[in-house]
Amino acid sequence: MIHIDKEKLVATFSIVGADPETGEVGVAVQSKFLAVGAVVPWAKANVGAVATQSWANTSFGPKGLALLESGLSPEEVIEKLTADDPGKNLRQVAVINHKGVASAFTGEECFDWAGHKVGKHHSAQGNILVSEETVTAMSETFEAAEGSLAERLLAALASAQRAGGDSRGKQSAAIYVLQEGAGYGGYNDVKVDLRVDDHPEPIEELQRLYELHKLFNTPTEETAPIEGDVFEEIKQQLVKHGFLNSPHQESYEGEVKEALKAFTLGENFDDRWSEEAEIDVKVLEFLRNK
């Protein structure tokens, strides 16, 4: 018989999801558990994602992804993972492949409320929850939400918390989304990898971090010509923040351009810089509000 310390249970709610059109796969999770993002979410581009929780067997992550990559279905993967696991009755695991096919398992000894709901391109699950409504809200919100996979996963997570969430409270949250070539500089597949390890409102903090992630990692969508009032405002702001000595230059080329470039790159807006006489509107807004 396995002795279980309830305090060590990764009691949580999570959602695994996939977008077959974009190739995105990922996991979002919240728990009354320190640094849940280091335990629950696993994913691999063009393969799928795994969430392992409730006295989590973290080997389910890499093993599950390897089994998916070998060609097994999510249901077959879970059967393989739990077949010879002496702690299976206390485990909870969800698996989804890159095509959006999902399966989940909730051990019969998981602490109430515990269960899962598999839907279109996702599986929502949780244990030690206030009620089943947490999982239902998570699933329904994901299916109704629009936007990127990360945005839909975050919306589902927030909805689950409003519906009750973890009966013990809140502490940490994470989101992990992969897509081929979507990482920084295109050198890897990690599109979103954000964690809130210890916070009184972890989901709200995770959403705040995601907005910053979009700001710093989204290419330019709209620019404004650097002329007239915009040019004057840029000079004034650059002087205010110590990047420019005087606002009296008549030409953008030269000192003003170099000052704006120093500001833009210094604030990590690499993907939003242009050598042309134009400024990304998000950078301009950031400059105004700094």
mmCIF file of C-alpha atoms in Angstrom:
data_model
loop_
_atom_site.group_PDB
_atom_site.id
_atom_site.type_symbol
_atom_site.label_atom_id
_atom_site.label_comp_id
_atom_site.label_asym_id
_atom_site.label_seq_id
_atom_site.Cartn_x
_atom_site.Cartn_y
_atom_site.Cartn_z
ATOM 1 C CA MET A 1 0.000 0.000 0.000
ATOM 2 C CA ILE A 2 1.333 3.449 -0.935
ATOM 3 C CA HIS A 3 1.313 6.128 1.772
ATOM 4 C CA ILE A 4 -0.001 9.451 0.455
ATOM 5 C CA ASP A 5 0.827 12.812 1.972
ATOM 6 C CA LYS A 6 -2.100 14.992 0.901
ATOM 7 C CA GLU A 7 0.064 18.121 1.156
ATOM 8 C CA LYS A 8 2.275 16.775 -1.649
ATOM 9 C CA LEU A 9 -0.588 16.153 -4.032
ATOM 10 C CA VAL A 10 -0.494 18.302 -7.144
ATOM 11 C CA ALA A 11 -4.147 19.156 -6.646
ATOM 12 C CA THR A 12 -5.073 21.423 -9.474
ATOM 13 C CA PHE A 13 -7.107 22.143 -12.571
ATOM 14 C CA SER A 14 -5.623 22.164 -16.035
ATOM 15 C CA ILE A 15 -6.498 22.094 -19.699
ATOM 16 C CA VAL A 16 -4.594 20.563 -22.600
ATOM 17 C CA GLY A 17 -5.409 21.920 -26.034
ATOM 18 C CA ALA A 18 -4.409 21.849 -29.683
ATOM 19 C CA ASP A 19 -5.134 23.879 -32.801
ATOM 20 C CA PRO A 20 -4.803 21.572 -35.820
ATOM 21 C CA GLU A 21 -4.882 24.545 -38.214
ATOM 22 C CA THR A 22 -1.908 26.367 -36.693
ATOM 23 C CA GLY A 23 -0.109 23.338 -35.262
ATOM 24 C CA GLU A 24 -0.129 24.803 -31.738
ATOM 25 C CA VAL A 25 -0.247 22.439 -28.746
ATOM 26 C CA GLY A 26 -0.222 23.407 -25.099
ATOM 27 C CA VAL A 27 -1.253 23.265 -21.465
ATOM 28 C CA ALA A 28 -2.569 25.830 -18.966
ATOM 29 C CA VAL A 29 -2.743 25.062 -15.256
ATOM 30 C CA GLN A 30 -3.510 26.588 -11.824
ATOM 31 C CA SER A 31 -3.025 25.116 -8.360
ATOM 32 C CA LYS A 32 -2.653 25.666 -4.625
ATOM 33 C CA PHE A 33 0.859 24.305 -5.081
ATOM 34 C CA LEU A 34 4.221 26.040 -5.388
ATOM 35 C CA ALA A 35 5.526 26.325 -8.971
ATOM 36 C CA VAL A 36 2.965 24.050 -10.583
ATOM 37 C CA GLY A 37 4.421 24.908 -13.991
ATOM 38 C CA ALA A 38 7.490 22.844 -13.124
ATOM 39 C CA VAL A 39 5.406 19.691 -12.691
ATOM 40 C CA VAL A 40 2.185 19.517 -14.721
ATOM 41 C CA PRO A 41 2.685 20.789 -18.319
ATOM 42 C CA TRP A 42 4.579 18.934 -21.042
ATOM 43 C CA ALA A 43 4.406 19.450 -24.801
ATOM 44 C CA LYS A 44 6.239 18.905 -28.068
ATOM 45 C CA ALA A 45 5.566 20.638 -31.384
ATOM 46 C CA ASN A 46 3.947 18.460 -34.062
ATOM 47 C CA VAL A 47 3.374 15.778 -31.398
ATOM 48 C CA GLY A 48 1.043 16.901 -28.602
ATOM 49 C CA ALA A 49 0.779 17.793 -24.936
ATOM 50 C CA VAL A 50 0.447 16.079 -21.562
ATOM 51 C CA ALA A 51 -0.813 17.285 -18.171
ATOM 52 C CA THR A 52 0.121 15.101 -15.194
ATOM 53 C CA GLN A 53 -1.271 15.926 -11.750
ATOM 54 C CA SER A 54 -2.753 14.577 -8.475
ATOM 55 C CA TRP A 55 0.274 12.945 -6.850
ATOM 56 C CA ALA A 56 1.792 13.598 -10.244
ATOM 57 C CA ASN A 57 4.015 11.079 -11.936
ATOM 58 C CA THR A 58 6.246 13.472 -13.855
ATOM 59 C CA SER A 59 7.623 10.633 -15.978
ATOM 60 C CA PHE A 60 4.217 10.627 -17.682
ATOM 61 C CA GLY A 61 5.264 13.839 -19.461
ATOM 62 C CA PRO A 62 8.270 12.687 -21.495
ATOM 63 C CA LYS A 63 7.030 9.107 -21.735
ATOM 64 C CA GLY A 64 3.630 10.227 -22.948
ATOM 65 C CA LEU A 65 5.105 12.476 -25.623
ATOM 66 C CA ALA A 66 7.423 9.701 -26.798
ATOM 67 C CA LEU A 67 4.498 7.289 -27.050
ATOM 68 C CA LEU A 68 2.470 9.868 -28.995
ATOM 69 C CA GLU A 69 5.388 10.411 -31.351
ATOM 70 C CA SER A 70 5.617 6.657 -31.904
ATOM 71 C CA GLY A 71 2.109 6.712 -33.350
ATOM 72 C CA LEU A 72 -0.099 5.679 -30.424
ATOM 73 C CA SER A 73 -3.417 7.436 -29.879
ATOM 74 C CA PRO A 74 -3.909 9.519 -26.715
ATOM 75 C CA GLU A 75 -6.132 6.792 -25.284
ATOM 76 C CA GLU A 76 -3.491 4.155 -25.961
ATOM 77 C CA VAL A 77 -0.840 6.397 -24.426
ATOM 78 C CA ILE A 78 -2.788 6.672 -21.176
ATOM 79 C CA GLU A 79 -3.341 2.917 -21.096
ATOM 80 C CA LYS A 80 0.412 2.377 -21.451
ATOM 81 C CA LEU A 81 1.301 4.983 -18.821
ATOM 82 C CA THR A 82 -1.072 3.677 -16.161
ATOM 83 C CA ALA A 83 -0.883 -0.071 -16.862
ATOM 84 C CA ASP A 84 1.949 -0.899 -14.468
ATOM 85 C CA ASP A 85 1.791 2.170 -12.235
ATOM 86 C CA PRO A 86 1.184 1.170 -8.590
ATOM 87 C CA GLY A 87 -0.110 4.671 -7.850
ATOM 88 C CA LYS A 88 -2.514 4.859 -10.788
ATOM 89 C CA ASN A 89 -5.621 5.200 -8.633
ATOM 90 C CA LEU A 90 -4.301 8.502 -7.308
ATOM 91 C CA ARG A 91 -3.134 9.860 -10.657
ATOM 92 C CA GLN A 92 -4.768 12.259 -13.046
ATOM 93 C CA VAL A 93 -3.410 12.662 -16.559
ATOM 94 C CA ALA A 94 -4.595 14.128 -19.859
ATOM 95 C CA VAL A 95 -3.050 13.630 -23.291
ATOM 96 C CA ILE A 96 -3.755 15.382 -26.596
ATOM 97 C CA ASN A 97 -2.115 14.934 -29.983
ATOM 98 C CA HIS A 98 -1.358 17.657 -32.524
ATOM 99 C CA LYS A 99 -4.503 16.731 -34.447
ATOM 100 C CA GLY A 100 -6.659 17.705 -31.466
ATOM 101 C CA VAL A 101 -7.635 14.194 -30.343
ATOM 102 C CA ALA A 102 -7.628 14.012 -26.534
ATOM 103 C CA SER A 103 -8.064 11.481 -23.756
ATOM 104 C CA ALA A 104 -7.898 11.685 -19.959
ATOM 105 C CA PHE A 105 -7.745 9.507 -16.857
ATOM 106 C CA THR A 106 -8.807 10.246 -13.278
ATOM 107 C CA GLY A 107 -7.892 7.616 -10.687
ATOM 108 C CA GLU A 108 -10.732 6.397 -8.500
ATOM 109 C CA GLU A 109 -8.894 7.445 -5.317
ATOM 110 C CA CYS A 110 -8.273 11.063 -6.350
ATOM 111 C CA PHE A 111 -9.630 13.490 -3.737
ATOM 112 C CA ASP A 112 -13.060 15.007 -4.423
ATOM 113 C CA TRP A 113 -14.084 16.710 -6.508
ATOM 114 C CA ALA A 114 -12.030 15.057 -9.180
ATOM 115 C CA GLY A 115 -12.800 14.382 -12.811
ATOM 116 C CA HIS A 116 -12.292 15.403 -16.412
ATOM 117 C CA LYS A 117 -14.172 16.408 -19.533
ATOM 118 C CA VAL A 118 -12.879 15.724 -23.030
ATOM 119 C CA GLY A 119 -14.158 18.048 -25.752
ATOM 120 C CA LYS A 120 -13.261 19.339 -29.190
ATOM 121 C CA HIS A 121 -9.490 19.784 -29.407
ATOM 122 C CA HIS A 122 -9.061 19.765 -25.604
ATOM 123 C CA SER A 123 -9.406 17.997 -22.296
ATOM 124 C CA ALA A 124 -10.181 19.796 -19.022
ATOM 125 C CA GLN A 125 -9.466 18.125 -15.677
ATOM 126 C CA GLY A 126 -9.015 18.790 -11.987
ATOM 127 C CA ASN A 127 -8.941 17.364 -8.487
ATOM 128 C CA ILE A 128 -9.708 18.669 -4.986
ATOM 129 C CA LEU A 129 -12.021 21.139 -6.694
ATOM 130 C CA VAL A 130 -14.965 23.022 -5.247
ATOM 131 C CA SER A 131 -17.219 21.197 -7.698
ATOM 132 C CA GLU A 132 -17.566 19.694 -11.164
ATOM 133 C CA GLU A 133 -18.546 23.137 -12.421
ATOM 134 C CA THR A 134 -14.875 24.142 -12.521
ATOM 135 C CA VAL A 135 -14.104 21.572 -15.214
ATOM 136 C CA THR A 136 -17.365 22.217 -17.071
ATOM 137 C CA ALA A 137 -16.707 25.956 -17.228
ATOM 138 C CA MET A 138 -13.153 25.365 -18.404
ATOM 139 C CA SER A 139 -14.303 23.108 -21.238
ATOM 140 C CA GLU A 140 -17.212 25.264 -22.374
ATOM 141 C CA THR A 141 -15.144 28.451 -22.328
ATOM 142 C CA PHE A 142 -12.362 26.904 -24.392
ATOM 143 C CA GLU A 143 -14.807 25.778 -27.076
ATOM 144 C CA ALA A 144 -16.509 29.196 -27.218
ATOM 145 C CA ALA A 145 -13.363 31.344 -27.051
ATOM 146 C CA GLU A 146 -11.602 32.913 -30.024
ATOM 147 C CA GLY A 147 -8.005 33.900 -30.668
ATOM 148 C CA SER A 148 -4.749 32.015 -30.423
ATOM 149 C CA LEU A 149 -4.465 28.752 -28.525
ATOM 150 C CA ALA A 150 -2.777 30.550 -25.629
ATOM 151 C CA GLU A 151 -5.597 33.076 -25.402
ATOM 152 C CA ARG A 152 -8.236 30.341 -25.377
ATOM 153 C CA LEU A 153 -6.372 28.339 -22.740
ATOM 154 C CA LEU A 154 -6.049 31.406 -20.516
ATOM 155 C CA ALA A 155 -9.722 32.259 -20.952
ATOM 156 C CA ALA A 156 -10.624 28.708 -19.934
ATOM 157 C CA LEU A 157 -8.379 28.889 -16.878
ATOM 158 C CA ALA A 158 -9.927 32.170 -15.716
ATOM 159 C CA SER A 159 -13.427 30.795 -16.231
ATOM 160 C CA ALA A 160 -12.576 27.715 -14.166
ATOM 161 C CA GLN A 161 -11.410 29.886 -11.274
ATOM 162 C CA ARG A 162 -14.614 31.943 -11.374
ATOM 163 C CA ALA A 163 -16.596 28.702 -11.246
ATOM 164 C CA GLY A 164 -14.911 27.653 -8.015
ATOM 165 C CA GLY A 165 -11.427 26.404 -8.749
ATOM 166 C CA ASP A 166 -9.222 24.496 -6.326
ATOM 167 C CA SER A 167 -11.059 24.075 -3.001
ATOM 168 C CA ARG A 168 -7.829 24.864 -1.107
ATOM 169 C CA GLY A 169 -7.224 28.197 -2.829
ATOM 170 C CA LYS A 170 -4.714 29.702 -5.275
ATOM 171 C CA GLN A 171 -0.937 29.863 -5.473
ATOM 172 C CA SER A 172 0.622 29.232 -8.882
ATOM 173 C CA ALA A 173 -0.247 29.036 -12.562
ATOM 174 C CA ALA A 174 1.466 28.412 -15.882
ATOM 175 C CA ILE A 175 0.941 28.275 -19.612
ATOM 176 C CA TYR A 176 3.107 26.358 -22.070
ATOM 177 C CA VAL A 177 2.395 26.475 -25.822
ATOM 178 C CA LEU A 178 4.550 25.106 -28.634
ATOM 179 C CA GLN A 179 4.436 25.593 -32.385
ATOM 180 C CA GLU A 180 7.099 24.671 -34.906
ATOM 181 C CA GLY A 181 9.577 27.524 -35.357
ATOM 182 C CA ALA A 182 7.586 29.915 -33.151
ATOM 183 C CA GLY A 183 10.244 30.386 -30.461
ATOM 184 C CA TYR A 184 12.486 33.419 -30.016
ATOM 185 C CA GLY A 185 14.293 34.143 -33.266
ATOM 186 C CA GLY A 186 12.717 31.055 -34.812
ATOM 187 C CA TYR A 187 15.379 28.856 -33.226
ATOM 188 C CA ASN A 188 13.016 26.607 -31.267
ATOM 189 C CA ASP A 189 9.337 25.763 -30.925
ATOM 190 C CA VAL A 190 8.491 27.414 -27.574
ATOM 191 C CA LYS A 191 5.835 29.982 -28.453
ATOM 192 C CA VAL A 192 4.667 30.785 -24.903
ATOM 193 C CA ASP A 193 6.317 29.645 -21.668
ATOM 194 C CA LEU A 194 5.124 31.704 -18.694
ATOM 195 C CA ARG A 195 4.954 30.788 -15.019
ATOM 196 C CA VAL A 196 3.672 32.399 -11.846
ATOM 197 C CA ASP A 197 5.217 30.328 -9.071
ATOM 198 C CA ASP A 198 3.774 31.997 -5.953
ATOM 199 C CA HIS A 199 1.155 34.753 -6.063
ATOM 200 C CA PRO A 200 -2.171 35.552 -4.349
ATOM 201 C CA GLU A 201 -3.863 35.910 -7.772
ATOM 202 C CA PRO A 202 -1.819 33.635 -10.051
ATOM 203 C CA ILE A 203 -4.198 33.565 -13.015
ATOM 204 C CA GLU A 204 -4.540 37.353 -13.127
ATOM 205 C CA GLU A 205 -0.764 37.669 -12.892
ATOM 206 C CA LEU A 206 -0.347 35.078 -15.654
ATOM 207 C CA GLN A 207 -2.704 37.056 -17.880
ATOM 208 C CA ARG A 208 -0.690 40.224 -17.178
ATOM 209 C CA LEU A 209 2.525 38.456 -18.140
ATOM 210 C CA TYR A 210 0.918 37.158 -21.313
ATOM 211 C CA GLU A 211 -0.023 40.691 -22.369
ATOM 212 C CA LEU A 212 3.619 41.694 -21.874
ATOM 213 C CA HIS A 213 4.689 38.617 -23.827
ATOM 214 C CA LYS A 214 2.534 39.715 -26.759
ATOM 215 C CA LEU A 215 3.885 43.265 -26.539
ATOM 216 C CA PHE A 216 7.521 42.194 -26.690
ATOM 217 C CA ASN A 217 7.219 39.203 -29.005
ATOM 218 C CA THR A 218 4.660 40.208 -31.638
ATOM 219 C CA PRO A 219 5.965 41.698 -34.914
ATOM 220 C CA THR A 220 4.864 45.172 -35.976
ATOM 221 C CA GLU A 221 1.250 45.375 -37.094
ATOM 222 C CA GLU A 222 0.742 49.157 -37.323
ATOM 223 C CA THR A 223 3.159 52.069 -37.673
ATOM 224 C CA ALA A 224 2.930 55.853 -37.647
ATOM 225 C CA PRO A 225 5.093 58.128 -39.821
ATOM 226 C CA ILE A 226 7.642 60.085 -37.815
ATOM 227 C CA GLU A 227 6.628 63.591 -38.825
ATOM 228 C CA GLY A 228 4.703 66.576 -37.497
ATOM 229 C CA ASP A 229 3.301 66.173 -33.991
ATOM 230 C CA VAL A 230 4.528 62.585 -33.709
ATOM 231 C CA PHE A 231 8.095 63.689 -34.430
ATOM 232 C CA GLU A 232 7.883 66.486 -31.853
ATOM 233 C CA GLU A 233 6.420 64.148 -29.235
ATOM 234 C CA ILE A 234 9.120 61.541 -29.826
ATOM 235 C CA LYS A 235 11.852 64.152 -29.338
ATOM 236 C CA GLN A 236 10.290 65.444 -26.138
ATOM 237 C CA GLN A 237 9.931 61.952 -24.708
ATOM 238 C CA LEU A 238 13.479 60.957 -25.660
ATOM 239 C CA VAL A 239 14.806 64.062 -23.907
ATOM 240 C CA LYS A 240 12.650 63.313 -20.865
ATOM 241 C CA HIS A 241 14.067 59.793 -20.596
ATOM 242 C CA GLY A 242 17.672 60.814 -21.180
ATOM 243 C CA PHE A 243 18.171 59.448 -24.687
ATOM 244 C CA LEU A 244 18.386 62.836 -26.413
ATOM 245 C CA ASN A 245 20.083 66.042 -25.283
ATOM 246 C CA SER A 246 17.812 68.554 -27.022
ATOM 247 C CA PRO A 247 14.402 68.512 -28.767
ATOM 248 C CA HIS A 248 15.402 71.134 -31.331
ATOM 249 C CA GLN A 249 16.655 68.915 -34.158
ATOM 250 C CA GLU A 250 14.817 69.497 -37.431
ATOM 251 C CA SER A 251 15.671 66.147 -39.019
ATOM 252 C CA TYR A 252 14.806 62.668 -37.852
ATOM 253 C CA GLU A 253 17.892 61.170 -39.482
ATOM 254 C CA GLY A 254 20.976 61.206 -37.331
ATOM 255 C CA GLU A 255 20.819 61.966 -33.625
ATOM 256 C CA VAL A 256 17.055 61.522 -33.143
ATOM 257 C CA LYS A 257 16.925 58.246 -35.043
ATOM 258 C CA GLU A 258 19.875 56.831 -33.096
ATOM 259 C CA ALA A 259 18.271 57.900 -29.820
ATOM 260 C CA LEU A 260 14.968 56.276 -30.727
ATOM 261 C CA LYS A 261 16.783 53.122 -31.816
ATOM 262 C CA ALA A 262 18.658 52.992 -28.504
ATOM 263 C CA PHE A 263 15.377 53.320 -26.624
ATOM 264 C CA THR A 264 13.519 50.769 -28.748
ATOM 265 C CA LEU A 265 16.197 48.082 -28.602
ATOM 266 C CA GLY A 266 17.011 48.857 -24.993
ATOM 267 C CA GLU A 267 13.404 48.077 -24.083
ATOM 268 C CA ASN A 268 13.629 44.762 -26.004
ATOM 269 C CA PHE A 269 11.341 45.819 -28.861
ATOM 270 C CA ASP A 270 13.702 44.201 -31.371
ATOM 271 C CA ASP A 271 10.886 42.958 -33.607
ATOM 272 C CA ARG A 272 9.217 46.372 -33.652
ATOM 273 C CA TRP A 273 12.170 48.479 -34.843
ATOM 274 C CA SER A 274 12.263 49.881 -38.374
ATOM 275 C CA GLU A 275 15.091 51.683 -40.166
ATOM 276 C CA GLU A 276 12.432 53.693 -42.000
ATOM 277 C CA ALA A 277 11.032 56.990 -40.678
ATOM 278 C CA GLU A 278 8.166 55.266 -38.885
ATOM 279 C CA ILE A 279 7.441 54.058 -35.381
ATOM 280 C CA ASP A 280 5.478 51.032 -34.210
ATOM 281 C CA VAL A 281 2.341 52.377 -32.529
ATOM 282 C CA LYS A 282 2.861 50.040 -29.558
ATOM 283 C CA VAL A 283 6.359 51.414 -29.062
ATOM 284 C CA LEU A 284 5.025 54.958 -29.276
ATOM 285 C CA GLU A 285 2.382 54.152 -26.665
ATOM 286 C CA PHE A 286 5.029 52.554 -24.434
ATOM 287 C CA LEU A 287 7.250 55.625 -24.806
ATOM 288 C CA ARG A 288 4.365 57.905 -23.830
ATOM 289 C CA ASN A 289 3.509 55.876 -20.728
ATOM 290 C CA LYS A 290 6.992 55.006 -19.492
#
